[in-house]
Tab-separated table of C-alpha atoms and ligand atoms in Angstrom:
chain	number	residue	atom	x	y	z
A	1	UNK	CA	-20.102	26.434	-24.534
A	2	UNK	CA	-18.184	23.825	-22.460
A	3	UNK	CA	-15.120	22.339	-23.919
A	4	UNK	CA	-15.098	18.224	-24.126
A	5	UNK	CA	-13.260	15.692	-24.523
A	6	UNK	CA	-14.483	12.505	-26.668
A	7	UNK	CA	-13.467	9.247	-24.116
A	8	UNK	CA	-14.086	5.575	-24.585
A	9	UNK	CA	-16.729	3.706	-22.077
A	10	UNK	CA	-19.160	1.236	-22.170
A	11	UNK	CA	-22.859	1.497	-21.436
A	12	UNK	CA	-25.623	1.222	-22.617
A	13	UNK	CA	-28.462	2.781	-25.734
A	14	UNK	CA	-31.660	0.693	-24.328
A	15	UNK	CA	-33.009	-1.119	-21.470
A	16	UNK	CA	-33.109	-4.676	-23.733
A	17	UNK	CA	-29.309	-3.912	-25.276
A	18	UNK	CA	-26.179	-4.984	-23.571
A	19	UNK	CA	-23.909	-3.071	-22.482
A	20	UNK	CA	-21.095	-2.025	-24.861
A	21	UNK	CA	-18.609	0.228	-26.108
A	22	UNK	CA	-19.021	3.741	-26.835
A	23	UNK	CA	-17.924	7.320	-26.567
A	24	UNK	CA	-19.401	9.565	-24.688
A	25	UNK	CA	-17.817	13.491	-23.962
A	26	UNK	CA	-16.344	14.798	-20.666
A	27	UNK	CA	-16.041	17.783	-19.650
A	28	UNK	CA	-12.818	19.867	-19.915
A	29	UNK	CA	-12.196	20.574	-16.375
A	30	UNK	CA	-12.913	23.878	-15.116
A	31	UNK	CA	-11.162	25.787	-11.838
A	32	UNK	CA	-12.558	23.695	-9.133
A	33	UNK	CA	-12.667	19.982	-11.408
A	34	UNK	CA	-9.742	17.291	-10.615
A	35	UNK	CA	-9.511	15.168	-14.055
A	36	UNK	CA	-9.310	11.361	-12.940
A	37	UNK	CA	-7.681	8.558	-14.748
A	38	UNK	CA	-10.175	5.896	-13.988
A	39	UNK	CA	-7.785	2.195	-12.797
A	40	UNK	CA	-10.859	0.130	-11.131
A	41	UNK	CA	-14.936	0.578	-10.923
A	42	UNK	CA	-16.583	-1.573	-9.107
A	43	UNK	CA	-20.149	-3.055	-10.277
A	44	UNK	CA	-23.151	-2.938	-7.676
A	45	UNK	CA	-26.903	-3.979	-8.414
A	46	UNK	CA	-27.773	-0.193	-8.893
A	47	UNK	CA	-25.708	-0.143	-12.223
A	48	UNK	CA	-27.635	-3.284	-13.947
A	49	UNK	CA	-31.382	-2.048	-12.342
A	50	UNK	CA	-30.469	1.198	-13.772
A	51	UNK	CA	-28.846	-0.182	-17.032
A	52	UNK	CA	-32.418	-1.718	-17.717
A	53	UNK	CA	-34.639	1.186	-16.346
A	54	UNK	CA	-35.673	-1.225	-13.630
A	55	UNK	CA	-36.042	1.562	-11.854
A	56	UNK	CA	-37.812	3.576	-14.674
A	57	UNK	CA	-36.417	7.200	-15.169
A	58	UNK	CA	-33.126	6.014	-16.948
A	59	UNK	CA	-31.595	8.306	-19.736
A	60	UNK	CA	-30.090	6.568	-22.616
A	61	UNK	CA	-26.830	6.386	-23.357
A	62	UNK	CA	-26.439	4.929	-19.718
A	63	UNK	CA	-23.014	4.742	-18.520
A	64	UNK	CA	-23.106	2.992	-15.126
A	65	UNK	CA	-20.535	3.160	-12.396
A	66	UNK	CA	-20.314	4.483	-8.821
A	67	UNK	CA	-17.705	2.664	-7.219
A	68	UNK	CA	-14.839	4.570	-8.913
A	69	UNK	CA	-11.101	4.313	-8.105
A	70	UNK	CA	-8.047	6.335	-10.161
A	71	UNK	CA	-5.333	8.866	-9.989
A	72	UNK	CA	-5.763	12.773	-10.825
A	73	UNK	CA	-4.051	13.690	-14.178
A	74	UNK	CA	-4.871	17.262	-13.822
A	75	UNK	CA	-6.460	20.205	-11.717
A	76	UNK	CA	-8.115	23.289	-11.926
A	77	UNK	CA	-6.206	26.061	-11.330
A	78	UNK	CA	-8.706	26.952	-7.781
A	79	UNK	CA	-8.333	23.031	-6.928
A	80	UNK	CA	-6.864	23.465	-2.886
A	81	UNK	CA	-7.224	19.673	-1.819
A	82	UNK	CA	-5.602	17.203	-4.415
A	83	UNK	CA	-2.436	17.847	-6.598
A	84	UNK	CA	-1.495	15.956	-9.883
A	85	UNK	CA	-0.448	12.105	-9.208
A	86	UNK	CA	-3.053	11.737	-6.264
A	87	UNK	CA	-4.888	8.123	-5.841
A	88	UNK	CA	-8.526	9.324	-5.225
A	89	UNK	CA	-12.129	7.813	-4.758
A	90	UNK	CA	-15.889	9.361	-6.181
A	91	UNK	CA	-18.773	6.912	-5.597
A	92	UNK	CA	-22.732	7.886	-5.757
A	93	UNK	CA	-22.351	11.928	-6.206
A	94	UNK	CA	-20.730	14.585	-7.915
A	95	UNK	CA	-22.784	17.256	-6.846
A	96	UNK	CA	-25.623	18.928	-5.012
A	97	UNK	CA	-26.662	21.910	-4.354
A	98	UNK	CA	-24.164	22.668	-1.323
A	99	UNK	CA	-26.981	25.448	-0.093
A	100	UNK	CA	-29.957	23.293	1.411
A	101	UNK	CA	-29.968	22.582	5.048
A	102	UNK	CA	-29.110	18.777	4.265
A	103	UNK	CA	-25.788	20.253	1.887
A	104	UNK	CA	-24.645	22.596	4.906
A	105	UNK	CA	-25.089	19.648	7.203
A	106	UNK	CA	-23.076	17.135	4.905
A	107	UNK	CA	-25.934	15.217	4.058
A	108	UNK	CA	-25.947	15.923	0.493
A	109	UNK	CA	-27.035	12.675	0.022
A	110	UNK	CA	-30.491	13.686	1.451
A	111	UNK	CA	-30.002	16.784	-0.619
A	112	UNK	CA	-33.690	19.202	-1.019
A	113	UNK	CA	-33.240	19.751	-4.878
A	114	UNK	CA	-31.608	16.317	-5.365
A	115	UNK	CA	-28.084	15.133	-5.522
A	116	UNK	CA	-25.749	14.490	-8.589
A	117	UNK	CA	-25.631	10.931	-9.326
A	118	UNK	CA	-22.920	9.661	-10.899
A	119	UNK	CA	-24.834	8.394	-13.831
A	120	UNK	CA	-27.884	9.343	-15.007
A	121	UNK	CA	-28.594	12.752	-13.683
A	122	UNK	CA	-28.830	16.154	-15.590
A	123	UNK	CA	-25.714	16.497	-15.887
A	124	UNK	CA	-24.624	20.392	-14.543
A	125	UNK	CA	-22.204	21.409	-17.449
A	126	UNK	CA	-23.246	19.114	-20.364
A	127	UNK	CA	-26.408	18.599	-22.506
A	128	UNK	CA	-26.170	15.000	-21.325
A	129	UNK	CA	-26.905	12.677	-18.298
A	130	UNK	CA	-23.647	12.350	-16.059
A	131	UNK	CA	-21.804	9.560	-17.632
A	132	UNK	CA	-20.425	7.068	-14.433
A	133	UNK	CA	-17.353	5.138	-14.101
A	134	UNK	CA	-17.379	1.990	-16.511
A	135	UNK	CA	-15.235	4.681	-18.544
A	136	UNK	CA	-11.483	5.771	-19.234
A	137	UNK	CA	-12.024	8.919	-16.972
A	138	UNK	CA	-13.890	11.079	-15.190
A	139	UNK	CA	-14.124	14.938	-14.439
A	140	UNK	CA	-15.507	16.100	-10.798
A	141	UNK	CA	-15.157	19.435	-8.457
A	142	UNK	CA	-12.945	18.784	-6.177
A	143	UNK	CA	-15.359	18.922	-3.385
A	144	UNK	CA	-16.510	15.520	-4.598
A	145	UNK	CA	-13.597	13.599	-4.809
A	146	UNK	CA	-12.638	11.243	-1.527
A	147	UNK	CA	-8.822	10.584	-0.448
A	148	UNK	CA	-7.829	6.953	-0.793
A	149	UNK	CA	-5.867	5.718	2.089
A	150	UNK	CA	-1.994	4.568	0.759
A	151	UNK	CA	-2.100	1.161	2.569
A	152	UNK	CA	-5.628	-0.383	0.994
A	153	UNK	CA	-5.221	-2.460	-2.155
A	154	UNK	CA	-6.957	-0.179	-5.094
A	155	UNK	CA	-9.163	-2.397	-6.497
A	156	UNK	CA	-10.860	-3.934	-3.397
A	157	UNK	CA	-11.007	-0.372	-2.807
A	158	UNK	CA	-13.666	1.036	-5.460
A	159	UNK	CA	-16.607	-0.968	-3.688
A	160	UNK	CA	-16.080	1.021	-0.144
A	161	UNK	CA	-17.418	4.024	-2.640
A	162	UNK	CA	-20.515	2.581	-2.511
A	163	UNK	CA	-21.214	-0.833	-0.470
A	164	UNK	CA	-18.948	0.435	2.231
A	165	UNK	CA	-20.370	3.866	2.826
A	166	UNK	CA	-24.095	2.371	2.402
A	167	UNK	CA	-23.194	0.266	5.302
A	168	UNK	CA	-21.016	2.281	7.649
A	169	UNK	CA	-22.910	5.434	7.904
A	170	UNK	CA	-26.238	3.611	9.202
A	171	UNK	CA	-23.632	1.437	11.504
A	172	UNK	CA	-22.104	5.221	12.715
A	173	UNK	CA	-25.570	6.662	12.626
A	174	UNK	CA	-27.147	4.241	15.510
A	175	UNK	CA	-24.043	4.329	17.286
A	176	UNK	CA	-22.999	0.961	16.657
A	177	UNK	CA	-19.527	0.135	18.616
A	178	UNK	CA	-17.950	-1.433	22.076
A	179	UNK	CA	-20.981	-3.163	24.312
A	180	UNK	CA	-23.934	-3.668	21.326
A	181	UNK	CA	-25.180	-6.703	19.516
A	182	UNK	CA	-25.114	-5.903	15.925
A	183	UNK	CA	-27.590	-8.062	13.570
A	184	UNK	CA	-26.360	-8.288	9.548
A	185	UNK	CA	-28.771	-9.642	7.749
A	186	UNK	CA	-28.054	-10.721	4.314
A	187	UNK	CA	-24.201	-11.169	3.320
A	188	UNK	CA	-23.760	-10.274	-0.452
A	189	UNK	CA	-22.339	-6.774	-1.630
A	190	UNK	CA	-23.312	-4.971	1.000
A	191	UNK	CA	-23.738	-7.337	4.195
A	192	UNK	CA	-20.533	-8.634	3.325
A	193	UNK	CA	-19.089	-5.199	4.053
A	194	UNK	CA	-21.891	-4.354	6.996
A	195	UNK	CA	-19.699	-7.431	8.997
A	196	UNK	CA	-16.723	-6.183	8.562
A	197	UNK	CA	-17.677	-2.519	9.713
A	198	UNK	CA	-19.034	-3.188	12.484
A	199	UNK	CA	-17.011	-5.940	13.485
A	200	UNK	CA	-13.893	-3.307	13.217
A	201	UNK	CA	-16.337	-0.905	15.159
A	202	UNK	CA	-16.043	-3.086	18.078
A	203	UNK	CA	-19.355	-4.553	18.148
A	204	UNK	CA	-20.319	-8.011	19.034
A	205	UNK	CA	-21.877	-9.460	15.459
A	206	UNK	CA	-24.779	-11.755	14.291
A	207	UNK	CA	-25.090	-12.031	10.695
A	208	UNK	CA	-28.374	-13.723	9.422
A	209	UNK	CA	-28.697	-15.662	6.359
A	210	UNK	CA	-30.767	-18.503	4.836
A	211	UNK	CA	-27.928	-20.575	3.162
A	212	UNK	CA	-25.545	-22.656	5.128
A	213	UNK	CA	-23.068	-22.481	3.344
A	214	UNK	CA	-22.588	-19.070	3.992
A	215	UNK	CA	-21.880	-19.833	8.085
A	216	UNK	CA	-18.275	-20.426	7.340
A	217	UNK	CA	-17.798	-17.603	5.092
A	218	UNK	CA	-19.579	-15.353	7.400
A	219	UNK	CA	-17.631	-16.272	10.138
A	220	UNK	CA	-14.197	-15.393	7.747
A	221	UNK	CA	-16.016	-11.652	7.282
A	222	UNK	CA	-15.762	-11.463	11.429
A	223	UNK	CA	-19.223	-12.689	12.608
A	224	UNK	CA	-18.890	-13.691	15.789
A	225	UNK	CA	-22.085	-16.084	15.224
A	226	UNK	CA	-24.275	-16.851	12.645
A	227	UNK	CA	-27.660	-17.886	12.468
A	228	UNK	CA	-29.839	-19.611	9.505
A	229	UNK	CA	-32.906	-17.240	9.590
A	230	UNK	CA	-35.134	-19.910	8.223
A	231	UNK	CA	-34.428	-22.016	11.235
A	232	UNK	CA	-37.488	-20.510	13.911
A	233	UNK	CA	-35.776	-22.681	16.732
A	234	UNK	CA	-32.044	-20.371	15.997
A	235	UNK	CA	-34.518	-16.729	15.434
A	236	UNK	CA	-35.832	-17.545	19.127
A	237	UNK	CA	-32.713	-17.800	20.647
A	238	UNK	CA	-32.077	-14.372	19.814
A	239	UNK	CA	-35.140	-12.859	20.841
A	240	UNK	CA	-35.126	-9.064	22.239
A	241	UNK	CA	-31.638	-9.321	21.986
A	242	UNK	CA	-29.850	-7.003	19.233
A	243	UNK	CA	-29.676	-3.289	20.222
A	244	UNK	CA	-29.781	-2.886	16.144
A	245	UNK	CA	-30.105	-4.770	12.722
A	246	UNK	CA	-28.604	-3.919	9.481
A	247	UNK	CA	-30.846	-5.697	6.924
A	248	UNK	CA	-29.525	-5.724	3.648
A	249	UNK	CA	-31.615	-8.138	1.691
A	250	UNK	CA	-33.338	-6.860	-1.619
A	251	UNK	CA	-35.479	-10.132	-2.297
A	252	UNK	CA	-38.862	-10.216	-0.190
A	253	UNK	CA	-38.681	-11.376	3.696
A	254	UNK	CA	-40.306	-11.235	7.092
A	255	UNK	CA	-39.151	-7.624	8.627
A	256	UNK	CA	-41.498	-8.601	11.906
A	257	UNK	CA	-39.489	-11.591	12.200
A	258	UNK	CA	-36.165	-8.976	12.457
A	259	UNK	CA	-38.401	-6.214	14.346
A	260	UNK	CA	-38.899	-9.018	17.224
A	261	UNK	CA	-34.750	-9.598	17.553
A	262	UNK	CA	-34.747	-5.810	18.938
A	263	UNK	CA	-34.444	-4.936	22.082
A	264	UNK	CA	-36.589	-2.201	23.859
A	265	UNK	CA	-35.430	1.081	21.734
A	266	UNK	CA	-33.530	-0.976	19.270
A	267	UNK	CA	-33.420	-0.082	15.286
A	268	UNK	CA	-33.597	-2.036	12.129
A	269	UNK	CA	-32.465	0.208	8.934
A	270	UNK	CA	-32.863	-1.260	5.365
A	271	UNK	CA	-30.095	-0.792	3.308
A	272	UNK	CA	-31.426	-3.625	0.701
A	273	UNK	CA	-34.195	-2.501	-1.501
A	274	UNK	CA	-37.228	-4.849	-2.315
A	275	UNK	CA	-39.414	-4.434	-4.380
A	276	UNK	CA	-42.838	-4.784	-2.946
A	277	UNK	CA	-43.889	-3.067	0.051
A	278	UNK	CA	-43.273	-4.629	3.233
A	279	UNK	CA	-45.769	-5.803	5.843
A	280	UNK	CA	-45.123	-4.635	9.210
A	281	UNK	CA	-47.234	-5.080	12.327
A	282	UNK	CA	-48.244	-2.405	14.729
A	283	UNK	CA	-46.788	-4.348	17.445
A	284	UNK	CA	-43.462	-5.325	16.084
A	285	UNK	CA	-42.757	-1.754	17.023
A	286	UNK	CA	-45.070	-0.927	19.691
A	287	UNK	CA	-44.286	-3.653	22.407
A	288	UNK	CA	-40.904	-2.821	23.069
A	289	UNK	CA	-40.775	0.959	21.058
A	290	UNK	CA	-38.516	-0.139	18.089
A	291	UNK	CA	-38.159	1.474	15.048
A	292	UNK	CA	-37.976	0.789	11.100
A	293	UNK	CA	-35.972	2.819	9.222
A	294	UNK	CA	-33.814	3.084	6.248
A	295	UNK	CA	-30.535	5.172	4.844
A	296	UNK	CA	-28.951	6.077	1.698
A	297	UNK	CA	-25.052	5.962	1.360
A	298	UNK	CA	-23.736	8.554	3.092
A	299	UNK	CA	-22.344	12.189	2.876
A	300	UNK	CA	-19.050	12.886	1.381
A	301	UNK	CA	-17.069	14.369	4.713
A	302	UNK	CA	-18.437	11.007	6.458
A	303	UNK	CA	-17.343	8.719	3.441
A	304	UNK	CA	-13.945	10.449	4.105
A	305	UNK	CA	-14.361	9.091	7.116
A	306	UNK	CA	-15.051	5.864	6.580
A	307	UNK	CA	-12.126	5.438	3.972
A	308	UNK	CA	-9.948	6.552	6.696
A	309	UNK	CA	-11.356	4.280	9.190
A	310	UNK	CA	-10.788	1.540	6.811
A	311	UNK	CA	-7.707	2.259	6.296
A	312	UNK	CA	-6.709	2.163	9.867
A	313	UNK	CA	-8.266	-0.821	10.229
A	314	UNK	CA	-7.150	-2.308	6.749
A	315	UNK	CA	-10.816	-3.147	5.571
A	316	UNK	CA	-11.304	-3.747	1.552
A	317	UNK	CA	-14.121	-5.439	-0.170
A	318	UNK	CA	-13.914	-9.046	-0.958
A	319	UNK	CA	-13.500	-9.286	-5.117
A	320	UNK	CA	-13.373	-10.582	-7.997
A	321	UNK	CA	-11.843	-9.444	-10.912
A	322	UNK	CA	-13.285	-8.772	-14.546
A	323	UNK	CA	-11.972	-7.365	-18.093
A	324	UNK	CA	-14.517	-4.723	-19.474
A	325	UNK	CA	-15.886	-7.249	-21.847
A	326	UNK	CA	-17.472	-9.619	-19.395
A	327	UNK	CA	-19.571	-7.248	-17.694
A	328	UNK	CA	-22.432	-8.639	-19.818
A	329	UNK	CA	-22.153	-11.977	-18.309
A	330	UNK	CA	-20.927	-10.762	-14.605
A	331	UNK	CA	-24.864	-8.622	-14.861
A	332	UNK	CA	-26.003	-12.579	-15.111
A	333	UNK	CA	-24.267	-13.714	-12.388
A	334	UNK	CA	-24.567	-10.957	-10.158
A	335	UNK	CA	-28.814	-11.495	-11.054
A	336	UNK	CA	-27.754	-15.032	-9.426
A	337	UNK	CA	-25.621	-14.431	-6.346
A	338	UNK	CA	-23.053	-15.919	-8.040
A	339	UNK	CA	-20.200	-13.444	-6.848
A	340	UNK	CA	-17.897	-13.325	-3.671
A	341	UNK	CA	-18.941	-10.265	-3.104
A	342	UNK	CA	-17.719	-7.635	-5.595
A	343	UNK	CA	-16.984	-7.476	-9.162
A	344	UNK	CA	-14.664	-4.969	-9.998
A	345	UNK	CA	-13.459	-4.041	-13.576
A	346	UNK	CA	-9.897	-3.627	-14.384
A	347	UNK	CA	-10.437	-0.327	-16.244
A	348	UNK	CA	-6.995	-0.890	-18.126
A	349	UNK	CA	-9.186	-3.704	-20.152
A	350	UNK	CA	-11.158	-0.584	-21.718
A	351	UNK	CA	-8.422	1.590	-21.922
A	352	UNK	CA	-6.331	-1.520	-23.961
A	353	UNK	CA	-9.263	-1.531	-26.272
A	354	UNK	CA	-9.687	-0.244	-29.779
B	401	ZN	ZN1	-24.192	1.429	-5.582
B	402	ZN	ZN1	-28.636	20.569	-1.140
């Protein structure tokens, strides 16, 4: 039997309830687990679809939360990499299987048997889902846990754990950098973040959206220009011109429109995730041999990496705050838009609570 601890978080018992507070049991951690003190999560889109089995498969009690930010309160006695007093990071995973060709290769991501989400997976230890971070604190193997540079502020932090490595490993993997024409398309959570990357990569960046009054707040994220997709005079001015596009729009839109921005051997990875299929034409991709891809997060040595490099280059998310007990209506306005481009919850608001 594994020892637990009774904790205080909030979540969820249906897809129709709200969110609120309950207690849910955490391990008691073993040789290799780091116990966290949770100080900031940040909310992303995944939390609320899952939160309302949008995505079907959720287990209830859902406790949502993958953008997690705190400081270790107490090791294992086999735990090499972090000591007592450390400010550390965990976003989409916990575990995997570390043996699969994908594990060895530090995609565990793309894991064979399937990653450990951070909510709602079996969880490894417990009879219960894996509980995420809207909580007081979380238990994880050390080999799970990221280093959070000293310099970045914490709580702009927690959404690198998730909208920052979902961005910056497709930006890495296409070799984004010095001499290429970067397309962002979309600037919420993510695209917000996909700017600033690749900006800081060195790239020369075009960041797409539909609403002007995004131009000047695009052009604050680093965009060096910005063009209103819905204008077909601006889209042809940038014909066969991007070596690679980072589209990060969930709601339905022309991909062929994108496809025919590439140049000969350029990319265009979705990051955003609509939910109807999308039509592409043969010769989007044929006349000029482009391709359509996609990627999830990334692994955890390259979100190490892309802490550090934020770090270096002092990148954090662009937030606002909440208290626990707003979540409810920040779901709303997240359903909306209505956020610049984070929210992150002050987890002392939970802690504070009765
Ligand atoms: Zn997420
Ligand atoms: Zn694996």
């Amino acid at each position: 039997m594994t020892e637990t601890t009774n904790i205080k978080a909030y979540g969820t018992e249906a897809a129709e309830a709200p969110l609120n507070q309950l207690g849910i049991d955490r391990r008691k951690p073993t040789a290799h687990d780091v116990e966290i003190d949770i100080l900031y999560c940040g909310v992303c889109h995944s939390d609320l679809h899952t939160a309302r089995n949008e995505w079907h498969g959720t287990i209830y009690p859902c406790v949502p939360g993958h953008e997690i930010v705190g400081r270790i309160v107490s090791v294992g006695d086999h735990v090499s990499k972090f000591k007592v007093g450390d400010v550390v990071g965990v976003g989409c995973m916990v575990d995997s299987c570390r043996e699969c060709q994908y594990c060895q290769e530090g995609l565990e991501q793309y894991c064979e048997p399937g990653m450990t989400g951070t909510y709602n997976s079996p969880d490894k230890y417990l009879d219960t889902p894996t509980f995420g971070g809207y909580s007081e604190s979380v238990v994880v193997d050390e080999n799970f846990v990221l280093r959070v540079p000293e310099n970045l502020e914490l709580a702009a932090t927690a959404p690198l754990l998730c909208a920052g490595i979902t961005t910056y490993s497709p930006l890495r993997h296409w070799n984004v950098g010095p001499g290429k024409k970067v397309g962002i398309v979309g600037i919420g959570g993510l695209g917000h973040m996909g700017i600033k990357i690749a900006k800081a990569m060195g790239a020369e960046v075009v960041a797409f959206t539909t609403s002007e009054s995004k131009f000047a707040e695009a052009k604050r994220l680093g965009a060096d220009e910005v063009v209103m997709s819905k204008d077909a005079g601006q889209m042809a001015a940038y014909q066969g011109k991007l070596h690679f596009i980072l589209d990060a729009v969930s709601a339905e839109h022309d991909i062929n429109a994108y496809l025919g921005l590439l140049r000969v051997d350029g990319s265009l990875a979705l990051v955003g995730a609509p939910e109807n299929p999308l039509p592409v034409a043969a010769f989007s991709l044929i006349a000029g041999r482009k391709s359509f891809s996609g990627s999830m997060i990334g692994g955890i040595a390259e979100t190490q990496e892309m802490l550090d490099f934020c770090g270096e280059h002092n990148i954090v998310a662009d937030i606002e705050m909440i208290d626990i007990r707003q979540i409810n209506d920040a779901y709303e306005r997240l359903l909306k838009g209505d956020v610049k481009y984070r929210f992150v919850i002050d987890m002392a608001s939970l802690k504070n609570q009765d």
